[in-house]
Amino acid sequence: MPSSPIRNVLTIAGSDPSGGAGIQADLKAFSARGCYGMAVITALTAQNTRGVSAVMPLDPGFVAEQIRMVFADIRVDAVKIGMIANSGIARAVADMLRPHRGIPIVLDPVMIAKGGAALLDPEAIDALTNELLPLATLLTPNLPEAAALLGDPEACDRRIVESQAIRLTGLGPEAALVKGGHLPGQESPDVLVAGGTVTWFEANRIPTRNTHGTGCSLSSALAAELAKGLETPEAVRLAKAWLGDAVRTSGQLSVGSGHGPVHHFHALWEVSGQS
């Protein structure tokens, strides 16, 4: 494979017309982390910063054809999988990615929107678990998603979070990063289980409502770092630090009246009158 200073990263996910989550956030994160972004759309949503009003999954065959066309022409250095919507799409995505084993795959099991709307058909959880988890280099669930994948109650302390992360790796992914943002308290720790090693990544909770698309953005930043050839722990360290700054500077944006988006390009944009 010819070397390239710029890596190509593909997102397979749903669309967010408000621009804060889904493929729109993924493409921004890829660009912010210095990669060329591509997008296969699995579903259309009608949403804004206050919630999701409608979801329209695409035909699984058309999703598969989008993936086929990208791989037929373009070198793909990493893949991020987000919203899958239903079991048919999960199986179609898995069928198209199996021939490309060796490419890093970050799987963000998008199940519930920030406002509470279901984004994954309950019947699709089995398909996601059986078809996609074994293909994943890194699984990135939050606490409710980790619990749903395991059939457990949501973790309420670090001991349970770590235990669930270890059990998730038993479902097939090479590594699991369980995000602890739903834990009570002033900290927002994440735990990585990779290669039999448990690593905690600490962070202080940032007081803000602008958390729309944080999961999408983190998983995409991780895919970008893995595309560059970084080992998973270093990719997590860099992506988490970048996301923290994106959340911290989100007040520079003025988008909507609900949960606003993070500032993906905080390191590139200069805002007059603000530091």
JSON list of N, CA, C and O in Angstrom, two decimals, residues 65-106:
[
{"chain": "A", "resi": 65, "resn": "GLU", "atom": "N", "xyz": [-24.15, -1.00, -0.95]},
{"chain": "A", "resi": 65, "resn": "GLU", "atom": "CA", "xyz": [-23.61, -0.51, -2.21]},
{"chain": "A", "resi": 65, "resn": "GLU", "atom": "C", "xyz": [-22.76, 0.74, -2.00]},
{"chain": "A", "resi": 65, "resn": "GLU", "atom": "O", "xyz": [-21.74, 0.94, -2.68]},
{"chain": "A", "resi": 66, "resn": "GLN", "atom": "N", "xyz": [-23.15, 1.60, -1.06]},
{"chain": "A", "resi": 66, "resn": "GLN", "atom": "CA", "xyz": [-22.31, 2.75, -0.73]},
{"chain": "A", "resi": 66, "resn": "GLN", "atom": "C", "xyz": [-20.92, 2.29, -0.27]},
{"chain": "A", "resi": 66, "resn": "GLN", "atom": "O", "xyz": [-19.88, 2.82, -0.70]},
{"chain": "A", "resi": 67, "resn": "ILE", "atom": "N", "xyz": [-20.91, 1.30, 0.63]},
{"chain": "A", "resi": 67, "resn": "ILE", "atom": "CA", "xyz": [-19.64, 0.79, 1.15]},
{"chain": "A", "resi": 67, "resn": "ILE", "atom": "C", "xyz": [-18.81, 0.17, 0.03]},
{"chain": "A", "resi": 67, "resn": "ILE", "atom": "O", "xyz": [-17.60, 0.39, -0.08]},
{"chain": "A", "resi": 68, "resn": "ARG", "atom": "N", "xyz": [-19.48, -0.62, -0.83]},
{"chain": "A", "resi": 68, "resn": "ARG", "atom": "CA", "xyz": [-18.76, -1.27, -1.93]},
{"chain": "A", "resi": 68, "resn": "ARG", "atom": "C", "xyz": [-18.08, -0.26, -2.84]},
{"chain": "A", "resi": 68, "resn": "ARG", "atom": "O", "xyz": [-16.92, -0.43, -3.23]},
{"chain": "A", "resi": 69, "resn": "MET", "atom": "N", "xyz": [-18.80, 0.81, -3.15]},
{"chain": "A", "resi": 69, "resn": "MET", "atom": "CA", "xyz": [-18.25, 1.80, -4.06]},
{"chain": "A", "resi": 69, "resn": "MET", "atom": "C", "xyz": [-17.05, 2.52, -3.45]},
{"chain": "A", "resi": 69, "resn": "MET", "atom": "O", "xyz": [-16.08, 2.83, -4.14]},
{"chain": "A", "resi": 70, "resn": "VAL", "atom": "N", "xyz": [-17.09, 2.81, -2.17]},
{"chain": "A", "resi": 70, "resn": "VAL", "atom": "CA", "xyz": [-15.95, 3.47, -1.52]},
{"chain": "A", "resi": 70, "resn": "VAL", "atom": "C", "xyz": [-14.72, 2.56, -1.58]},
{"chain": "A", "resi": 70, "resn": "VAL", "atom": "O", "xyz": [-13.63, 2.97, -2.02]},
{"chain": "A", "resi": 71, "resn": "PHE", "atom": "N", "xyz": [-14.87, 1.32, -1.15]},
{"chain": "A", "resi": 71, "resn": "PHE", "atom": "CA", "xyz": [-13.73, 0.40, -1.11]},
{"chain": "A", "resi": 71, "resn": "PHE", "atom": "C", "xyz": [-13.22, 0.04, -2.50]},
{"chain": "A", "resi": 71, "resn": "PHE", "atom": "O", "xyz": [-12.05, -0.30, -2.67]},
{"chain": "A", "resi": 72, "resn": "ALA", "atom": "N", "xyz": [-14.11, 0.11, -3.51]},
{"chain": "A", "resi": 72, "resn": "ALA", "atom": "CA", "xyz": [-13.69, -0.23, -4.88]},
{"chain": "A", "resi": 72, "resn": "ALA", "atom": "C", "xyz": [-12.74, 0.79, -5.47]},
{"chain": "A", "resi": 72, "resn": "ALA", "atom": "O", "xyz": [-12.02, 0.50, -6.44]},
{"chain": "A", "resi": 73, "resn": "ASP", "atom": "N", "xyz": [-12.68, 1.98, -4.88]},
{"chain": "A", "resi": 73, "resn": "ASP", "atom": "CA", "xyz": [-11.90, 3.05, -5.50]},
{"chain": "A", "resi": 73, "resn": "ASP", "atom": "C", "xyz": [-10.90, 3.72, -4.57]},
{"chain": "A", "resi": 73, "resn": "ASP", "atom": "O", "xyz": [-9.90, 4.25, -5.03]},
{"chain": "A", "resi": 74, "resn": "ILE", "atom": "N", "xyz": [-11.16, 3.68, -3.27]},
{"chain": "A", "resi": 74, "resn": "ILE", "atom": "CA", "xyz": [-10.39, 4.51, -2.34]},
{"chain": "A", "resi": 74, "resn": "ILE", "atom": "C", "xyz": [-9.75, 3.65, -1.25]},
{"chain": "A", "resi": 74, "resn": "ILE", "atom": "O", "xyz": [-10.38, 2.73, -0.73]},
{"chain": "A", "resi": 75, "resn": "ARG", "atom": "N", "xyz": [-8.48, 3.95, -0.93]},
{"chain": "A", "resi": 75, "resn": "ARG", "atom": "CA", "xyz": [-7.83, 3.29, 0.20]},
{"chain": "A", "resi": 75, "resn": "ARG", "atom": "C", "xyz": [-8.50, 3.75, 1.48]},
{"chain": "A", "resi": 75, "resn": "ARG", "atom": "O", "xyz": [-8.62, 4.95, 1.73]},
{"chain": "A", "resi": 76, "resn": "VAL", "atom": "N", "xyz": [-8.94, 2.81, 2.31]},
{"chain": "A", "resi": 76, "resn": "VAL", "atom": "CA", "xyz": [-9.59, 3.13, 3.58]},
{"chain": "A", "resi": 76, "resn": "VAL", "atom": "C", "xyz": [-8.63, 2.73, 4.69]},
{"chain": "A", "resi": 76, "resn": "VAL", "atom": "O", "xyz": [-8.25, 1.57, 4.82]},
{"chain": "A", "resi": 77, "resn": "ASP", "atom": "N", "xyz": [-8.23, 3.69, 5.52]},
{"chain": "A", "resi": 77, "resn": "ASP", "atom": "CA", "xyz": [-7.25, 3.43, 6.57]},
{"chain": "A", "resi": 77, "resn": "ASP", "atom": "C", "xyz": [-7.89, 3.13, 7.92]},
{"chain": "A", "resi": 77, "resn": "ASP", "atom": "O", "xyz": [-7.22, 2.60, 8.81]},
{"chain": "A", "resi": 78, "resn": "ALA", "atom": "N", "xyz": [-9.15, 3.48, 8.10]},
{"chain": "A", "resi": 78, "resn": "ALA", "atom": "CA", "xyz": [-9.89, 3.15, 9.32]},
{"chain": "A", "resi": 78, "resn": "ALA", "atom": "C", "xyz": [-11.37, 3.37, 9.05]},
{"chain": "A", "resi": 78, "resn": "ALA", "atom": "O", "xyz": [-11.75, 4.13, 8.14]},
{"chain": "A", "resi": 79, "resn": "VAL", "atom": "N", "xyz": [-12.20, 2.70, 9.85]},
{"chain": "A", "resi": 79, "resn": "VAL", "atom": "CA", "xyz": [-13.66, 2.80, 9.73]},
{"chain": "A", "resi": 79, "resn": "VAL", "atom": "C", "xyz": [-14.24, 3.11, 11.10]},
{"chain": "A", "resi": 79, "resn": "VAL", "atom": "O", "xyz": [-13.83, 2.53, 12.11]},
{"chain": "A", "resi": 80, "resn": "LYS", "atom": "N", "xyz": [-15.18, 4.02, 11.13]},
{"chain": "A", "resi": 80, "resn": "LYS", "atom": "CA", "xyz": [-15.98, 4.28, 12.34]},
{"chain": "A", "resi": 80, "resn": "LYS", "atom": "C", "xyz": [-17.42, 3.88, 12.02]},
{"chain": "A", "resi": 80, "resn": "LYS", "atom": "O", "xyz": [-17.98, 4.27, 11.00]},
{"chain": "A", "resi": 81, "resn": "ILE", "atom": "N", "xyz": [-18.02, 3.07, 12.88]},
{"chain": "A", "resi": 81, "resn": "ILE", "atom": "CA", "xyz": [-19.41, 2.67, 12.72]},
{"chain": "A", "resi": 81, "resn": "ILE", "atom": "C", "xyz": [-20.22, 3.32, 13.83]},
{"chain": "A", "resi": 81, "resn": "ILE", "atom": "O", "xyz": [-19.91, 3.18, 15.00]},
{"chain": "A", "resi": 82, "resn": "GLY", "atom": "N", "xyz": [-21.26, 4.05, 13.45]},
{"chain": "A", "resi": 82, "resn": "GLY", "atom": "CA", "xyz": [-22.13, 4.68, 14.42]},
{"chain": "A", "resi": 82, "resn": "GLY", "atom": "C", "xyz": [-23.52, 4.10, 14.36]},
{"chain": "A", "resi": 82, "resn": "GLY", "atom": "O", "xyz": [-23.72, 2.91, 14.54]},
{"chain": "A", "resi": 83, "resn": "MET", "atom": "N", "xyz": [-24.51, 4.94, 14.08]},
{"chain": "A", "resi": 83, "resn": "MET", "atom": "CA", "xyz": [-25.91, 4.50, 14.08]},
{"chain": "A", "resi": 83, "resn": "MET", "atom": "C", "xyz": [-26.16, 3.45, 13.00]},
{"chain": "A", "resi": 83, "resn": "MET", "atom": "O", "xyz": [-25.91, 3.67, 11.82]},
{"chain": "A", "resi": 84, "resn": "ILE", "atom": "N", "xyz": [-26.69, 2.29, 13.42]},
{"chain": "A", "resi": 84, "resn": "ILE", "atom": "CA", "xyz": [-26.97, 1.19, 12.51]},
{"chain": "A", "resi": 84, "resn": "ILE", "atom": "C", "xyz": [-28.47, 1.08, 12.22]},
{"chain": "A", "resi": 84, "resn": "ILE", "atom": "O", "xyz": [-28.87, 0.67, 11.13]},
{"chain": "A", "resi": 85, "resn": "ALA", "atom": "N", "xyz": [-29.31, 1.39, 13.18]},
{"chain": "A", "resi": 85, "resn": "ALA", "atom": "CA", "xyz": [-30.77, 1.51, 13.05]},
{"chain": "A", "resi": 85, "resn": "ALA", "atom": "C", "xyz": [-31.51, 0.18, 13.13]},
{"chain": "A", "resi": 85, "resn": "ALA", "atom": "O", "xyz": [-32.50, 0.07, 13.85]},
{"chain": "A", "resi": 86, "resn": "ASN", "atom": "N", "xyz": [-31.11, -0.83, 12.34]},
{"chain": "A", "resi": 86, "resn": "ASN", "atom": "CA", "xyz": [-31.84, -2.10, 12.38]},
{"chain": "A", "resi": 86, "resn": "ASN", "atom": "C", "xyz": [-30.93, -3.28, 12.04]},
{"chain": "A", "resi": 86, "resn": "ASN", "atom": "O", "xyz": [-29.78, -3.11, 11.63]},
{"chain": "A", "resi": 87, "resn": "SER", "atom": "N", "xyz": [-31.49, -4.48, 12.20]},
{"chain": "A", "resi": 87, "resn": "SER", "atom": "CA", "xyz": [-30.68, -5.69, 12.03]},
{"chain": "A", "resi": 87, "resn": "SER", "atom": "C", "xyz": [-30.25, -5.89, 10.58]},
{"chain": "A", "resi": 87, "resn": "SER", "atom": "O", "xyz": [-29.16, -6.40, 10.31]},
{"chain": "A", "resi": 88, "resn": "GLY", "atom": "N", "xyz": [-31.10, -5.51, 9.63]},
{"chain": "A", "resi": 88, "resn": "GLY", "atom": "CA", "xyz": [-30.74, -5.66, 8.23]},
{"chain": "A", "resi": 88, "resn": "GLY", "atom": "C", "xyz": [-29.51, -4.85, 7.86]},
{"chain": "A", "resi": 88, "resn": "GLY", "atom": "O", "xyz": [-28.62, -5.32, 7.15]},
{"chain": "A", "resi": 89, "resn": "ILE", "atom": "N", "xyz": [-29.46, -3.61, 8.35]},
{"chain": "A", "resi": 89, "resn": "ILE", "atom": "CA", "xyz": [-28.29, -2.76, 8.08]},
{"chain": "A", "resi": 89, "resn": "ILE", "atom": "C", "xyz": [-27.07, -3.31, 8.80]},
{"chain": "A", "resi": 89, "resn": "ILE", "atom": "O", "xyz": [-25.96, -3.32, 8.25]},
{"chain": "A", "resi": 90, "resn": "ALA", "atom": "N", "xyz": [-27.24, -3.81, 10.04]},
{"chain": "A", "resi": 90, "resn": "ALA", "atom": "CA", "xyz": [-26.11, -4.38, 10.77]},
{"chain": "A", "resi": 90, "resn": "ALA", "atom": "C", "xyz": [-25.49, -5.53, 9.99]},
{"chain": "A", "resi": 90, "resn": "ALA", "atom": "O", "xyz": [-24.25, -5.62, 9.85]},
{"chain": "A", "resi": 91, "resn": "ARG", "atom": "N", "xyz": [-26.31, -6.41, 9.45]},
{"chain": "A", "resi": 91, "resn": "ARG", "atom": "CA", "xyz": [-25.79, -7.56, 8.70]},
{"chain": "A", "resi": 91, "resn": "ARG", "atom": "C", "xyz": [-25.15, -7.11, 7.39]},
{"chain": "A", "resi": 91, "resn": "ARG", "atom": "O", "xyz": [-24.12, -7.65, 6.97]},
{"chain": "A", "resi": 92, "resn": "ALA", "atom": "N", "xyz": [-25.75, -6.12, 6.73]},
{"chain": "A", "resi": 92, "resn": "ALA", "atom": "CA", "xyz": [-25.19, -5.64, 5.47]},
{"chain": "A", "resi": 92, "resn": "ALA", "atom": "C", "xyz": [-23.82, -5.02, 5.69]},
{"chain": "A", "resi": 92, "resn": "ALA", "atom": "O", "xyz": [-22.88, -5.26, 4.92]},
{"chain": "A", "resi": 93, "resn": "VAL", "atom": "N", "xyz": [-23.68, -4.23, 6.74]},
{"chain": "A", "resi": 93, "resn": "VAL", "atom": "CA", "xyz": [-22.39, -3.59, 7.04]},
{"chain": "A", "resi": 93, "resn": "VAL", "atom": "C", "xyz": [-21.35, -4.65, 7.37]},
{"chain": "A", "resi": 93, "resn": "VAL", "atom": "O", "xyz": [-20.21, -4.60, 6.88]},
{"chain": "A", "resi": 94, "resn": "ALA", "atom": "N", "xyz": [-21.73, -5.63, 8.19]},
{"chain": "A", "resi": 94, "resn": "ALA", "atom": "CA", "xyz": [-20.79, -6.70, 8.55]},
{"chain": "A", "resi": 94, "resn": "ALA", "atom": "C", "xyz": [-20.34, -7.47, 7.31]},
{"chain": "A", "resi": 94, "resn": "ALA", "atom": "O", "xyz": [-19.14, -7.77, 7.15]},
{"chain": "A", "resi": 95, "resn": "ASP", "atom": "N", "xyz": [-21.28, -7.79, 6.43]},
{"chain": "A", "resi": 95, "resn": "ASP", "atom": "CA", "xyz": [-20.93, -8.54, 5.21]},
{"chain": "A", "resi": 95, "resn": "ASP", "atom": "C", "xyz": [-19.94, -7.77, 4.35]},
{"chain": "A", "resi": 95, "resn": "ASP", "atom": "O", "xyz": [-19.03, -8.36, 3.76]},
{"chain": "A", "resi": 96, "resn": "MET", "atom": "N", "xyz": [-20.09, -6.46, 4.29]},
{"chain": "A", "resi": 96, "resn": "MET", "atom": "CA", "xyz": [-19.21, -5.66, 3.44]},
{"chain": "A", "resi": 96, "resn": "MET", "atom": "C", "xyz": [-17.84, -5.43, 4.07]},
{"chain": "A", "resi": 96, "resn": "MET", "atom": "O", "xyz": [-16.85, -5.21, 3.35]},
{"chain": "A", "resi": 97, "resn": "LEU", "atom": "N", "xyz": [-17.75, -5.48, 5.40]},
{"chain": "A", "resi": 97, "resn": "LEU", "atom": "CA", "xyz": [-16.48, -5.19, 6.06]},
{"chain": "A", "resi": 97, "resn": "LEU", "atom": "C", "xyz": [-15.63, -6.44, 6.31]},
{"chain": "A", "resi": 97, "resn": "LEU", "atom": "O", "xyz": [-14.41, -6.33, 6.47]},
{"chain": "A", "resi": 98, "resn": "ARG", "atom": "N", "xyz": [-16.24, -7.61, 6.34]},
{"chain": "A", "resi": 98, "resn": "ARG", "atom": "CA", "xyz": [-15.47, -8.83, 6.62]},
{"chain": "A", "resi": 98, "resn": "ARG", "atom": "C", "xyz": [-14.30, -9.04, 5.68]},
{"chain": "A", "resi": 98, "resn": "ARG", "atom": "O", "xyz": [-13.22, -9.46, 6.12]},
{"chain": "A", "resi": 99, "resn": "PRO", "atom": "N", "xyz": [-14.44, -8.75, 4.37]},
{"chain": "A", "resi": 99, "resn": "PRO", "atom": "CA", "xyz": [-13.29, -8.95, 3.48]},
{"chain": "A", "resi": 99, "resn": "PRO", "atom": "C", "xyz": [-12.13, -7.98, 3.74]},
{"chain": "A", "resi": 99, "resn": "PRO", "atom": "O", "xyz": [-11.06, -8.14, 3.17]},
{"chain": "A", "resi": 100, "resn": "HIS", "atom": "N", "xyz": [-12.35, -6.99, 4.59]},
{"chain": "A", "resi": 100, "resn": "HIS", "atom": "CA", "xyz": [-11.33, -5.95, 4.82]},
{"chain": "A", "resi": 100, "resn": "HIS", "atom": "C", "xyz": [-10.77, -6.02, 6.24]},
{"chain": "A", "resi": 100, "resn": "HIS", "atom": "O", "xyz": [-10.40, -4.99, 6.81]},
{"chain": "A", "resi": 101, "resn": "ARG", "atom": "N", "xyz": [-10.70, -7.20, 6.81]},
{"chain": "A", "resi": 101, "resn": "ARG", "atom": "CA", "xyz": [-10.11, -7.37, 8.14]},
{"chain": "A", "resi": 101, "resn": "ARG", "atom": "C", "xyz": [-8.66, -6.87, 8.13]},
{"chain": "A", "resi": 101, "resn": "ARG", "atom": "O", "xyz": [-7.94, -7.06, 7.15]},
{"chain": "A", "resi": 102, "resn": "GLY", "atom": "N", "xyz": [-8.27, -6.26, 9.21]},
{"chain": "A", "resi": 102, "resn": "GLY", "atom": "CA", "xyz": [-6.94, -5.66, 9.29]},
{"chain": "A", "resi": 102, "resn": "GLY", "atom": "C", "xyz": [-7.02, -4.15, 9.31]},
{"chain": "A", "resi": 102, "resn": "GLY", "atom": "O", "xyz": [-6.10, -3.48, 9.79]},
{"chain": "A", "resi": 103, "resn": "ILE", "atom": "N", "xyz": [-8.13, -3.60, 8.78]},
{"chain": "A", "resi": 103, "resn": "ILE", "atom": "CA", "xyz": [-8.36, -2.16, 8.87]},
{"chain": "A", "resi": 103, "resn": "ILE", "atom": "C", "xyz": [-8.96, -1.87, 10.24]},
{"chain": "A", "resi": 103, "resn": "ILE", "atom": "O", "xyz": [-9.91, -2.53, 10.66]},
{"chain": "A", "resi": 104, "resn": "PRO", "atom": "N", "xyz": [-8.43, -0.90, 11.00]},
{"chain": "A", "resi": 104, "resn": "PRO", "atom": "CA", "xyz": [-9.02, -0.58, 12.30]},
{"chain": "A", "resi": 104, "resn": "PRO", "atom": "C", "xyz": [-10.49, -0.17, 12.17]},
{"chain": "A", "resi": 104, "resn": "PRO", "atom": "O", "xyz": [-10.86, 0.62, 11.31]},
{"chain": "A", "resi": 105, "resn": "ILE", "atom": "N", "xyz": [-11.33, -0.74, 13.04]},
{"chain": "A", "resi": 105, "resn": "ILE", "atom": "CA", "xyz": [-12.75, -0.43, 13.06]},
{"chain": "A", "resi": 105, "resn": "ILE", "atom": "C", "xyz": [-13.14, 0.01, 14.47]},
{"chain": "A", "resi": 105, "resn": "ILE", "atom": "O", "xyz": [-12.93, -0.74, 15.43]},
{"chain": "A", "resi": 106, "resn": "VAL", "atom": "N", "xyz": [-13.66, 1.22, 14.59]},
{"chain": "A", "resi": 106, "resn": "VAL", "atom": "CA", "xyz": [-14.16, 1.73, 15.87]},
{"chain": "A", "resi": 106, "resn": "VAL", "atom": "C", "xyz": [-15.68, 1.64, 15.81]},
{"chain": "A", "resi": 106, "resn": "VAL", "atom": "O", "xyz": [-16.32, 2.22, 14.93]}
]
